[in-house]
Coordinates of C-alpha atoms in Angstrom, one line a residue:
Chain A
M18 CA -0.2 0.3 0.1
D19 CA 3.1 2.2 0.8
T20 CA 4.6 1.8 -2.3
L21 CA 1.4 2.8 -4.6
T22 CA 1.0 6.2 -2.7
T23 CA 4.6 6.7 -3.1
A24 CA 4.6 5.7 -6.6
V25 CA 1.5 8.2 -7.5
P26 CA 2.9 11.3 -8.3
P27 CA 0.9 13.7 -6.0
E28 CA -2.1 16.6 -7.7
M29 CA -0.9 19.4 -8.0
K30 CA -3.8 21.8 -9.6
I31 CA -4.9 25.1 -8.0
S32 CA -7.2 27.2 -8.6
L33 CA -7.6 30.8 -8.2
G34 CA -10.7 31.6 -8.7
P35 CA -11.7 30.7 -12.7
L36 CA -7.9 30.6 -13.1
H37 CA -6.8 27.3 -13.0
L38 CA -2.9 26.2 -12.6
A39 CA -1.0 23.2 -13.2
N40 CA 0.8 24.0 -10.1
P41 CA 0.9 26.3 -7.1
V42 CA 4.4 28.3 -7.9
M43 CA 4.4 31.4 -9.3
T44 CA 7.0 33.8 -10.3
A45 CA 6.7 37.2 -8.6
S46 CA 5.7 40.6 -10.8
G47 CA 9.1 43.0 -10.6
T48 CA 11.6 39.7 -9.8
F49 CA 11.4 38.5 -13.6
G50 CA 11.1 40.4 -16.0
Y51 CA 8.6 39.7 -18.9
G52 CA 9.9 35.9 -18.9
A53 CA 12.4 36.0 -21.7
E54 CA 14.9 37.8 -19.1
F55 CA 15.3 34.2 -17.9
S56 CA 14.1 31.8 -20.7
N57 CA 18.0 30.3 -20.9
L58 CA 17.7 29.8 -17.1
V59 CA 14.3 28.7 -16.2
D60 CA 12.1 25.9 -17.7
L61 CA 9.5 28.4 -17.7
Q62 CA 6.8 25.4 -18.4
R63 CA 7.5 24.2 -15.2
L64 CA 6.0 27.8 -13.2
G65 CA 2.5 27.4 -12.4
A66 CA 2.4 30.8 -13.8
L67 CA 4.0 33.6 -14.6
V68 CA 3.7 37.4 -13.1
V69 CA 5.2 40.0 -15.6
K70 CA 6.8 42.7 -14.3
G71 CA 4.0 45.8 -13.6
I72 CA 2.0 47.2 -16.7
S73 CA 1.2 51.0 -16.6
L74 CA -0.9 52.9 -19.8
E75 CA 2.6 54.7 -20.8
P76 CA 6.2 53.8 -20.7
R77 CA 8.1 55.3 -17.0
P78 CA 11.4 55.4 -17.0
G79 CA 11.8 55.0 -13.1
N80 CA 13.6 56.8 -10.3
P81 CA 16.8 58.1 -10.7
P82 CA 19.9 56.0 -9.4
P83 CA 20.7 54.4 -6.6
R84 CA 17.8 52.1 -7.5
V85 CA 18.5 49.1 -5.4
V86 CA 20.5 48.1 -2.0
E87 CA 21.0 45.5 -0.2
T88 CA 20.1 45.1 3.5
A89 CA 20.2 41.9 6.1
C90 CA 18.4 39.1 4.6
G91 CA 17.2 41.4 1.9
M92 CA 17.3 44.1 0.0
L93 CA 15.5 47.8 -0.7
N94 CA 14.0 49.1 -3.7
A95 CA 13.2 52.2 -5.5
I96 CA 13.2 51.3 -9.1
G97 CA 9.5 53.3 -9.8
L98 CA 7.7 51.0 -11.6
E99 CA 9.8 51.7 -15.2
N100 CA 8.2 49.4 -17.6
V101 CA 7.1 49.9 -21.3
G102 CA 4.0 50.6 -21.2
L103 CA 0.8 48.8 -22.6
D104 CA 1.5 49.5 -26.3
R105 CA 5.0 47.7 -26.2
F106 CA 4.4 45.1 -24.3
I107 CA 1.7 43.8 -26.5
H108 CA 3.8 44.1 -29.3
Q109 CA 7.3 43.2 -27.9
K110 CA 6.9 41.2 -25.0
M111 CA 3.3 39.5 -25.7
P112 CA 4.9 37.6 -28.6
F113 CA 7.8 35.8 -26.4
L114 CA 5.4 35.4 -23.4
R115 CA 2.7 33.0 -25.4
T116 CA 4.8 30.8 -26.8
C117 CA 6.9 30.2 -23.5
G118 CA 4.1 28.0 -22.5
S119 CA 3.5 29.1 -19.0
R120 CA 0.1 30.6 -17.5
I121 CA 0.2 34.8 -17.7
I122 CA -1.0 37.6 -15.6
V123 CA -0.2 40.5 -16.3
N124 CA 0.1 42.7 -13.2
I125 CA -1.1 46.8 -13.8
L126 CA -0.8 49.3 -12.4
G127 CA -2.2 53.4 -12.7
D128 CA -2.7 56.4 -11.0
S129 CA -6.8 56.9 -11.2
I130 CA -9.4 54.0 -11.2
D131 CA -10.0 55.5 -14.8
E132 CA -6.2 53.8 -15.7
Y133 CA -6.5 50.6 -14.4
A134 CA -10.0 50.1 -16.2
I135 CA -8.3 50.6 -19.8
L136 CA -5.7 48.4 -18.9
A137 CA -7.5 45.6 -17.5
E138 CA -10.1 46.4 -20.9
K139 CA -7.6 46.7 -23.5
L140 CA -5.7 43.3 -21.9
T141 CA -8.8 41.8 -22.1
L142 CA -8.4 41.3 -25.5
V143 CA -4.8 40.5 -25.6
T144 CA -4.3 36.1 -26.6
G145 CA -2.4 34.9 -24.6
V146 CA -2.9 36.9 -21.1
D147 CA -4.5 34.5 -18.8
G148 CA -5.2 36.9 -16.0
L149 CA -4.3 39.8 -14.2
E150 CA -3.1 41.1 -10.5
V151 CA -3.7 44.4 -9.9
N152 CA -0.9 46.5 -8.0
I153 CA -3.3 48.4 -5.7
S154 CA 0.3 50.8 -4.2
C155 CA 0.6 52.8 -6.2
P156 CA -0.5 56.5 -5.2
N157 CA -4.1 57.8 -6.3
V158 CA -2.9 61.0 -8.3
K159 CA -6.8 62.1 -8.4
K160 CA -6.9 62.1 -3.4
G161 CA -3.7 63.5 -2.8
G162 CA -1.6 60.7 -3.8
V163 CA -2.7 58.0 -1.1
A164 CA -2.1 54.1 -1.8
F165 CA -5.2 52.8 -3.0
G166 CA -4.3 50.1 -1.2
T167 CA -4.4 52.1 2.4
V168 CA -8.2 52.7 1.8
P169 CA -10.3 50.1 1.9
E170 CA -13.3 52.2 0.3
M171 CA -10.7 53.2 -2.8
A172 CA -9.4 49.5 -2.7
A173 CA -12.9 47.8 -3.7
A174 CA -13.7 50.9 -6.0
V175 CA -10.3 49.8 -8.0
T176 CA -10.9 46.2 -7.9
R177 CA -14.8 47.2 -9.0
A178 CA -13.6 49.1 -11.9
V179 CA -11.1 46.2 -13.1
K180 CA -14.2 43.4 -12.5
N181 CA -16.5 45.8 -14.8
A182 CA -13.6 46.0 -17.8
T183 CA -12.6 42.5 -18.4
D184 CA -13.7 39.1 -17.6
L185 CA -10.6 37.5 -16.6
P186 CA -9.3 36.6 -13.6
V187 CA -8.6 39.5 -11.8
I188 CA -6.1 39.3 -8.7
I189 CA -5.8 42.6 -6.0
K190 CA -2.2 42.6 -4.6
L191 CA -2.4 43.5 -1.2
S192 CA 0.0 46.5 0.3
P193 CA 1.5 45.2 3.8
N194 CA 2.0 49.1 4.5
V195 CA -1.7 48.7 7.0
T196 CA -3.0 48.7 9.2
D197 CA -5.3 46.5 9.4
I198 CA -4.6 43.6 6.0
A199 CA -7.7 41.4 6.9
A200 CA -9.7 44.6 6.3
M201 CA -8.2 45.3 3.2
A202 CA -8.7 41.8 1.5
K203 CA -12.2 42.2 3.1
A204 CA -13.2 44.9 1.1
V205 CA -12.1 43.3 -2.4
D206 CA -13.0 40.5 -2.0
E207 CA -16.6 41.9 -1.5
S208 CA -15.8 43.6 -4.4
G209 CA -15.6 40.7 -6.5
A210 CA -12.0 40.1 -6.7
D211 CA -11.3 36.7 -7.5
A212 CA -8.3 36.1 -5.5
V213 CA -5.8 38.5 -3.4
S214 CA -1.9 38.3 -3.1
L215 CA 0.4 39.8 -0.7
I216 CA 2.2 40.6 0.9
N217 CA 3.5 43.4 -1.9
T218 CA 7.0 45.0 -0.6
L219 CA 7.4 46.8 3.2
I220 CA 8.4 50.4 3.4
G221 CA 11.9 51.1 4.2
M222 CA 15.1 52.8 4.5
A223 CA 18.9 53.2 5.0
I224 CA 21.0 55.7 5.7
D225 CA 24.8 55.7 4.5
I226 CA 26.3 57.1 7.5
H227 CA 29.7 58.0 6.5
S228 CA 28.2 60.6 3.8
Q229 CA 24.7 60.4 5.9
K230 CA 23.3 60.3 3.1
P231 CA 20.2 58.3 1.9
K232 CA 21.4 54.8 0.2
L233 CA 18.4 55.4 -2.3
A234 CA 18.8 57.9 -4.3
N235 CA 14.4 58.2 -3.3
I236 CA 15.3 58.3 0.0
I237 CA 12.3 55.2 0.8
G238 CA 12.2 52.4 -0.7
G239 CA 10.5 48.9 -0.8
L240 CA 12.2 45.8 1.5
S241 CA 11.9 42.4 0.2
G242 CA 13.1 39.2 0.9
P243 CA 13.5 36.6 3.4
A244 CA 14.0 40.0 6.2
I245 CA 10.1 39.6 5.4
K246 CA 9.0 36.4 5.6
P247 CA 7.9 35.9 9.2
V248 CA 5.6 39.4 8.6
A249 CA 4.3 37.3 5.3
L250 CA 3.5 34.2 6.6
R251 CA 0.9 36.3 9.9
M252 CA -0.6 38.6 6.7
V253 CA -0.9 35.4 5.1
W254 CA -2.5 33.6 8.2
Q255 CA -4.6 36.8 8.9
V256 CA -6.5 37.3 5.4
A257 CA -6.3 33.2 4.6
R258 CA -9.0 33.2 7.4
T259 CA -11.3 36.3 6.6
V260 CA -11.8 35.9 3.5
S261 CA -13.4 33.5 1.4
I262 CA -11.5 34.1 -1.6
P263 CA -8.1 32.2 -2.8
V264 CA -5.1 33.8 -1.2
V265 CA -2.0 33.9 -2.7
G266 CA 1.5 33.6 -0.5
I267 CA 4.5 36.4 -1.1
G268 CA 7.2 37.7 0.5
G269 CA 10.7 36.1 1.1
I270 CA 10.1 32.5 -0.1
G271 CA 13.2 31.0 -1.3
T272 CA 12.8 27.6 -0.4
A273 CA 10.3 24.5 -0.6
E274 CA 10.0 25.3 3.2
D275 CA 9.2 28.7 3.1
A276 CA 6.6 27.8 0.5
I277 CA 5.0 24.4 2.5
E278 CA 5.3 27.4 5.0
F279 CA 3.2 29.6 3.6
L280 CA 0.8 26.7 2.4
L281 CA -0.5 25.2 5.6
A282 CA -0.8 29.2 6.5
G283 CA -4.4 29.4 4.1
A284 CA -2.1 30.1 0.6
S285 CA -3.3 28.1 -2.2
A286 CA -0.5 29.8 -3.9
V287 CA 2.9 31.1 -3.5
Q288 CA 5.0 33.9 -5.8
I289 CA 8.9 33.4 -6.0
G290 CA 10.4 37.0 -6.2
T291 CA 13.7 38.5 -4.6
A292 CA 14.5 34.5 -4.8
N293 CA 14.5 34.9 -8.5
F294 CA 17.5 37.4 -8.5
Y295 CA 19.8 35.7 -6.2
N296 CA 18.7 31.8 -7.1
P297 CA 17.2 31.7 -10.9
A298 CA 16.0 28.1 -10.1
A299 CA 14.6 29.0 -7.1
A300 CA 11.1 28.6 -8.4
E301 CA 12.0 25.2 -10.3
Q302 CA 13.2 23.9 -6.6
I303 CA 10.9 24.8 -4.6
L304 CA 8.2 23.0 -6.9
T305 CA 9.7 19.5 -6.5
G306 CA 10.2 20.0 -3.1
I307 CA 6.7 20.6 -2.0
E308 CA 6.1 17.5 -4.8
A309 CA 8.7 15.6 -2.2
Y310 CA 7.3 17.1 0.3
L311 CA 3.5 16.1 -0.2
S312 CA 5.1 12.6 -0.7
R313 CA 7.0 12.2 2.4
Q314 CA 3.8 13.2 4.3
G315 CA 1.6 10.7 2.0
A316 CA -0.5 13.3 0.6
S317 CA -2.2 13.2 -2.7
S318 CA -2.7 16.3 -3.2
I319 CA -1.8 19.2 -2.2
H320 CA -4.9 20.5 -1.2
D321 CA -4.4 18.2 1.7
I322 CA -1.8 21.0 3.0
I323 CA -3.3 24.4 2.1
G324 CA -5.1 26.0 5.1
S325 CA -3.6 22.8 7.3
L326 CA -2.0 24.6 9.8
R327 CA -2.5 23.1 13.1
T328 CA -3.5 26.0 15.8
T329 CA -4.0 23.6 18.8
I330 CA -1.6 22.9 21.1
Chain B
M1 CA 24.8 34.6 -27.1
R2 CA 23.6 32.6 -24.1
E3 CA 23.8 32.2 -20.2
Y4 CA 24.5 29.7 -18.2
Q5 CA 24.0 29.2 -13.8
E6 CA 27.3 27.1 -13.7
N7 CA 28.7 25.9 -10.4
S8 CA 31.7 26.2 -10.8
V9 CA 35.2 25.6 -8.7
V10 CA 38.4 27.0 -7.5
Q11 CA 41.4 26.0 -8.6
A12 CA 43.6 28.4 -7.5
I13 CA 43.8 31.8 -5.7
D14 CA 46.9 33.7 -5.7
R15 CA 47.0 37.3 -3.1
L16 CA 48.4 39.5 -6.3
S17 CA 49.1 42.4 -3.4
D18 CA 47.2 43.5 -0.8
S19 CA 44.4 44.8 -1.9
F20 CA 43.8 41.6 -5.4
H21 CA 43.2 38.3 -5.6
R22 CA 42.7 36.6 -8.1
L23 CA 40.2 33.4 -8.4
T24 CA 40.6 30.6 -11.0
L25 CA 37.4 29.2 -11.1
F26 CA 36.7 25.7 -13.4
A27 CA 34.0 27.2 -15.2
P28 CA 33.7 25.3 -18.7
R29 CA 30.6 27.0 -20.4
I30 CA 30.5 30.3 -18.8
A31 CA 34.4 30.6 -19.8
A32 CA 33.4 28.7 -23.6
A33 CA 31.1 32.3 -23.8
A34 CA 32.6 34.7 -22.7
R35 CA 34.0 37.7 -24.6
P36 CA 36.1 40.6 -23.8
G37 CA 33.8 43.1 -21.2
Q38 CA 31.2 40.7 -20.2
F39 CA 30.6 40.0 -16.4
V40 CA 29.3 37.5 -14.1
M41 CA 27.1 37.3 -10.8
A42 CA 28.8 35.7 -8.2
S43 CA 27.7 33.7 -5.3
C44 CA 28.9 35.6 -1.8
G45 CA 28.4 33.2 0.7
T46 CA 26.2 30.3 1.3
T47 CA 23.8 31.7 3.5
L48 CA 21.0 34.7 3.4
D49 CA 23.1 37.3 4.6
P50 CA 24.8 38.4 2.1
L51 CA 22.0 38.0 -0.1
L52 CA 22.2 38.4 -3.5
R53 CA 24.9 38.0 -5.8
R54 CA 27.9 40.0 -6.6
P55 CA 28.7 40.8 -10.1
F56 CA 32.4 40.7 -11.4
S57 CA 34.0 41.7 -14.6
I58 CA 35.4 38.9 -16.5
H59 CA 39.4 39.1 -16.3
Q60 CA 40.2 35.7 -17.8
A61 CA 38.7 33.0 -20.3
F62 CA 40.5 29.7 -21.4
A63 CA 39.4 27.3 -24.2
D64 CA 40.6 24.5 -20.7
G65 CA 37.1 25.4 -18.4
A66 CA 39.5 27.8 -16.7
L67 CA 37.6 31.0 -15.8
E68 CA 39.6 34.2 -14.0
L69 CA 37.9 37.2 -11.4
L70 CA 40.4 39.5 -10.1
V71 CA 38.3 40.5 -6.7
K72 CA 39.1 43.1 -4.7
V73 CA 37.8 42.9 -1.2
I74 CA 35.6 45.7 -0.2
G75 CA 32.9 44.2 1.8
R76 CA 31.6 41.3 3.0
G77 CA 31.1 39.7 0.1
T78 CA 34.3 39.7 -1.4
S79 CA 35.8 39.0 1.9
Y80 CA 34.1 35.6 1.3
L81 CA 35.8 35.4 -2.1
S82 CA 39.2 35.9 -0.9
T83 CA 39.0 33.2 1.7
L84 CA 37.3 30.5 -1.3
R85 CA 40.1 27.4 -1.0
P86 CA 40.8 25.4 -4.3
G87 CA 38.3 22.6 -4.4
A88 CA 35.5 24.8 -2.9
E89 CA 31.7 25.7 -5.3
L90 CA 31.3 28.8 -6.3
S91 CA 27.9 29.9 -8.4
L92 CA 27.9 31.9 -10.8
I93 CA 26.0 33.3 -14.2
G94 CA 27.1 34.2 -16.7
P95 CA 28.1 35.4 -19.3
L96 CA 26.5 38.3 -18.9
G97 CA 26.1 42.0 -20.5
R98 CA 26.9 43.8 -23.9
G99 CA 31.3 43.4 -24.3
F100 CA 34.0 45.5 -25.9
H101 CA 33.4 45.9 -29.2
L102 CA 36.4 45.1 -31.2
T103 CA 35.8 47.0 -34.6
T104 CA 39.3 48.7 -35.6
H105 CA 41.6 48.0 -37.7
G106 CA 44.4 50.3 -36.0
P107 CA 46.1 51.3 -32.6
V108 CA 44.2 51.5 -29.3
T109 CA 44.5 52.6 -25.8
L110 CA 43.0 51.0 -22.5
V111 CA 43.1 53.0 -19.7
G112 CA 42.3 50.9 -16.4
G113 CA 42.0 52.3 -12.8
G114 CA 42.2 50.1 -9.8
I115 CA 39.9 46.8 -9.5
G116 CA 38.8 47.9 -13.3
I117 CA 41.9 46.6 -14.7
A118 CA 40.0 43.4 -14.7
P119 CA 38.5 42.9 -18.5
L120 CA 41.2 44.9 -20.0
L121 CA 43.5 42.0 -19.6
F122 CA 40.9 39.6 -20.9
L123 CA 40.1 42.7 -23.9
A124 CA 44.7 42.8 -24.5
S125 CA 44.2 38.8 -25.1
H126 CA 41.6 39.2 -27.4
L127 CA 42.6 42.0 -29.5
P128 CA 43.3 41.2 -33.9
T129 CA 46.8 40.2 -34.2
D130 CA 47.6 42.5 -36.9
S131 CA 47.6 44.8 -34.0
K132 CA 48.7 43.6 -30.8
I133 CA 52.4 43.8 -31.6
S134 CA 53.4 47.6 -30.1
T135 CA 50.0 49.1 -31.1
C136 CA 48.1 48.4 -27.8
T137 CA 49.4 50.7 -25.2
V138 CA 47.5 49.5 -22.2
L139 CA 47.8 52.8 -19.2
L140 CA 47.3 51.9 -15.9
G141 CA 47.0 53.0 -12.3
S142 CA 46.7 52.2 -8.8
R143 CA 46.6 53.2 -4.9
T144 CA 50.3 51.6 -5.4
N145 CA 52.5 49.9 -6.6
T146 CA 52.5 46.4 -5.6
D147 CA 48.5 46.7 -7.3
L148 CA 50.0 46.7 -10.7
L149 CA 53.4 44.5 -10.2
V150 CA 52.0 41.3 -11.4
L151 CA 49.5 42.8 -14.5
T152 CA 52.1 44.8 -16.0
E153 CA 53.6 41.7 -17.0
E154 CA 50.9 39.6 -18.1
F155 CA 49.9 43.2 -20.3
K156 CA 54.0 43.2 -21.7
Q157 CA 53.3 39.4 -22.4
L158 CA 50.6 40.0 -24.1
G159 CA 52.7 42.6 -26.2
C160 CA 51.1 45.6 -25.2
Q161 CA 53.3 48.8 -24.3
V162 CA 52.6 49.4 -20.2
R163 CA 52.8 52.8 -17.8
T164 CA 51.8 53.1 -15.0
A165 CA 50.9 55.7 -12.9
T166 CA 50.5 55.0 -9.2
D167 CA 48.4 57.4 -6.1
D168 CA 51.6 57.3 -4.4
G169 CA 54.4 57.7 -6.6
S170 CA 55.9 54.3 -6.0
L171 CA 55.5 52.8 -9.5
G172 CA 55.6 54.9 -13.2
H173 CA 53.4 58.3 -13.0
H174 CA 52.7 60.2 -9.8
G175 CA 49.3 60.8 -10.2
F176 CA 46.5 59.9 -12.1
V177 CA 46.3 57.5 -14.6
S178 CA 44.4 59.5 -16.9
E179 CA 47.1 62.8 -17.1
L180 CA 48.7 60.2 -19.0
L181 CA 46.3 59.6 -21.8
P182 CA 46.9 62.9 -24.3
A183 CA 50.0 61.8 -24.8
A184 CA 48.9 58.5 -25.8
L185 CA 45.6 59.7 -27.6
P186 CA 47.4 61.3 -31.7
G187 CA 46.9 58.1 -33.6
A188 CA 44.9 55.9 -31.4
H189 CA 41.6 54.0 -33.4
M190 CA 39.6 53.4 -30.4
V191 CA 40.5 53.6 -26.4
F192 CA 38.5 51.2 -23.6
T193 CA 38.7 51.8 -19.9
C194 CA 37.2 50.9 -16.9
G195 CA 37.9 52.1 -13.3
P196 CA 36.6 55.0 -11.0
H197 CA 33.6 56.4 -12.1
A198 CA 36.0 60.7 -12.1
M199 CA 38.7 59.0 -14.0
M200 CA 36.3 57.6 -17.3
T201 CA 35.1 60.8 -16.8
T202 CA 38.1 62.1 -17.5
V203 CA 38.9 60.0 -20.7
A204 CA 35.8 59.9 -22.2
R205 CA 36.2 63.6 -22.3
L206 CA 39.6 64.0 -23.6
C207 CA 38.4 61.4 -26.3
L208 CA 35.0 62.7 -27.0
D209 CA 37.2 66.1 -28.0
A210 CA 39.8 64.7 -29.9
G211 CA 37.0 62.9 -31.9
I212 CA 38.5 59.6 -30.7
R213 CA 35.5 56.2 -30.5
C214 CA 36.1 55.3 -26.9
E215 CA 34.4 52.5 -24.8
A216 CA 33.6 52.5 -21.1
S217 CA 32.5 50.1 -18.6
L218 CA 30.2 50.9 -15.6
E219 CA 29.7 49.9 -12.6
A220 CA 26.3 49.7 -10.3
H221 CA 24.2 47.7 -7.8
M222 CA 22.7 45.5 -9.2
A223 CA 20.4 42.4 -8.0
C224 CA 20.1 40.0 -10.7
G225 CA 21.8 41.2 -14.0
L226 CA 19.3 39.7 -16.1
G227 CA 17.4 42.9 -17.3
A228 CA 15.0 42.3 -14.8
C229 CA 15.8 43.9 -11.2
L230 CA 16.3 47.3 -13.0
G231 CA 18.0 48.2 -10.7
C232 CA 21.6 49.3 -12.0
T233 CA 20.4 52.5 -13.7
I234 CA 22.7 54.6 -15.2
H235 CA 22.2 58.4 -16.1
G236 CA 22.6 58.0 -20.4
A237 CA 22.8 61.1 -23.0
G238 CA 19.8 62.2 -23.7
N239 CA 18.1 62.1 -20.4
T240 CA 17.6 58.5 -20.2
Y241 CA 18.2 55.8 -18.0
R242 CA 20.1 53.4 -19.2
H243 CA 20.9 49.5 -17.4
V244 CA 24.0 48.0 -16.8
C245 CA 23.4 45.0 -16.7
K246 CA 22.2 44.5 -20.1
H247 CA 22.7 47.7 -22.2
G248 CA 26.4 47.7 -21.1
P249 CA 28.1 47.1 -19.2
V250 CA 30.6 48.6 -21.8
F251 CA 28.7 51.4 -23.5
D252 CA 30.2 53.8 -25.9
A253 CA 31.3 57.0 -24.0
T254 CA 28.7 59.1 -26.1
E255 CA 25.7 57.2 -24.6
V256 CA 26.6 58.2 -20.6
A257 CA 26.1 61.5 -19.3
W258 CA 29.2 62.1 -17.7
T259 CA 28.8 64.1 -14.4
P260 CA 29.8 66.0 -12.8

């Protein structure tokens, strides 16, 4: 009997609402370019999904340098949402992405609710786009620059606008820079989001004490990497027990063990971010590691461990 | 052109001076694909701190699979590399980026400062043979003489004419290496440079003023080296941003906004 159960590979398919993935391991937006950058180093067909660098309606040049700085077990970035813009994305980046064998999720960002809606509407018509992930950590220019993702009503309004503009699956990516992330998640859940992903980077800062200047030209930036994993895990757990929609865990995941923690905490899938930079093989290693863990546990399916955290002593 | 993630094995580590270590690695796939001016991203530890790989210019690459890096110890990452012993494994990604463009058929001048000398030896060893003998002039600068002794000999063995400058006057010209360039410029068809930004700024301006094509190898902090993190930005000409990892690390001097 034992040999029978271990011989059958565990079921790895997961669903984020209407979006069906072959496995729960995705690459996170902003850490995997437009896929082609990693095509010589990673078997893209093995990814559950590839989330592309955030796209805005118009190209954005990004922030002045320096844009990145390493910190203890992590890094700060202030890239400034540099991207090629919607038109070049569709014409220059999608042709490769269509052929790469992975599910393609397009991360979108805007300065206004209208921009999010236009992006969603236009991407709906693009062949090969399997879903949208909405970055709501951007400032709302029309509301004094307050980030959409810090006010539940604004996050809800973006969610409704995007859902009304597309029939693609919609994942809302949550900012951790809030007092109550579960309240944010509840607001987007009630507004029709198909899934939530979290966390985006934590706002941080580093100073060069010799020059007495900030290490980033932008002064502050987003912290990512293993340093943020415990915070991300806590937030994923809080959100997963609050919302009815699937949760995608992000934050400092670099090994299969990290990913399994997020799955146990209630995430239906995970995104690999900063680890792609220091170990491009991370996503594939994590997928293999999760499968091995399931086999060792005698589990026949990934669903046997999603949310199965035992909180009773 | 493609890049590889390769677990290299340390073959030798030579301490060239107080500042410089030369790491000889067995990395056959990267060595075979490497072109002068390209770089690798090297893991600088086995734990999560330091987290990110560090970029290193390829110092030499050989047909037998040996790949050399010149390492100057400046922080924890490079300190780790300096402690590696033969037999140790070192994960590399490479070769990466756009290298030098060997388009000239005439005399060339190479200007290297400090650790920026690293890619110039690989370049010098790949210059077309018709221009190699006596038409490659190399200007090398460093803090002090010990940094340059071994490297000077190696450039000479390639047939290059070498002139040196040191900050402390212990070898060659007492001052900046860029001060040697005006005398070396007449007759040069092309100049290649790598070193401190201020040095390259001076070199680039001298070349642009003289109408001589100049290529400079730049550096920047970068997380991936693959064009994904978009962190390694420099100010390009025409109020643009350029990424060192993909647009460079070697830029035509006219592509860069040299400041101040």
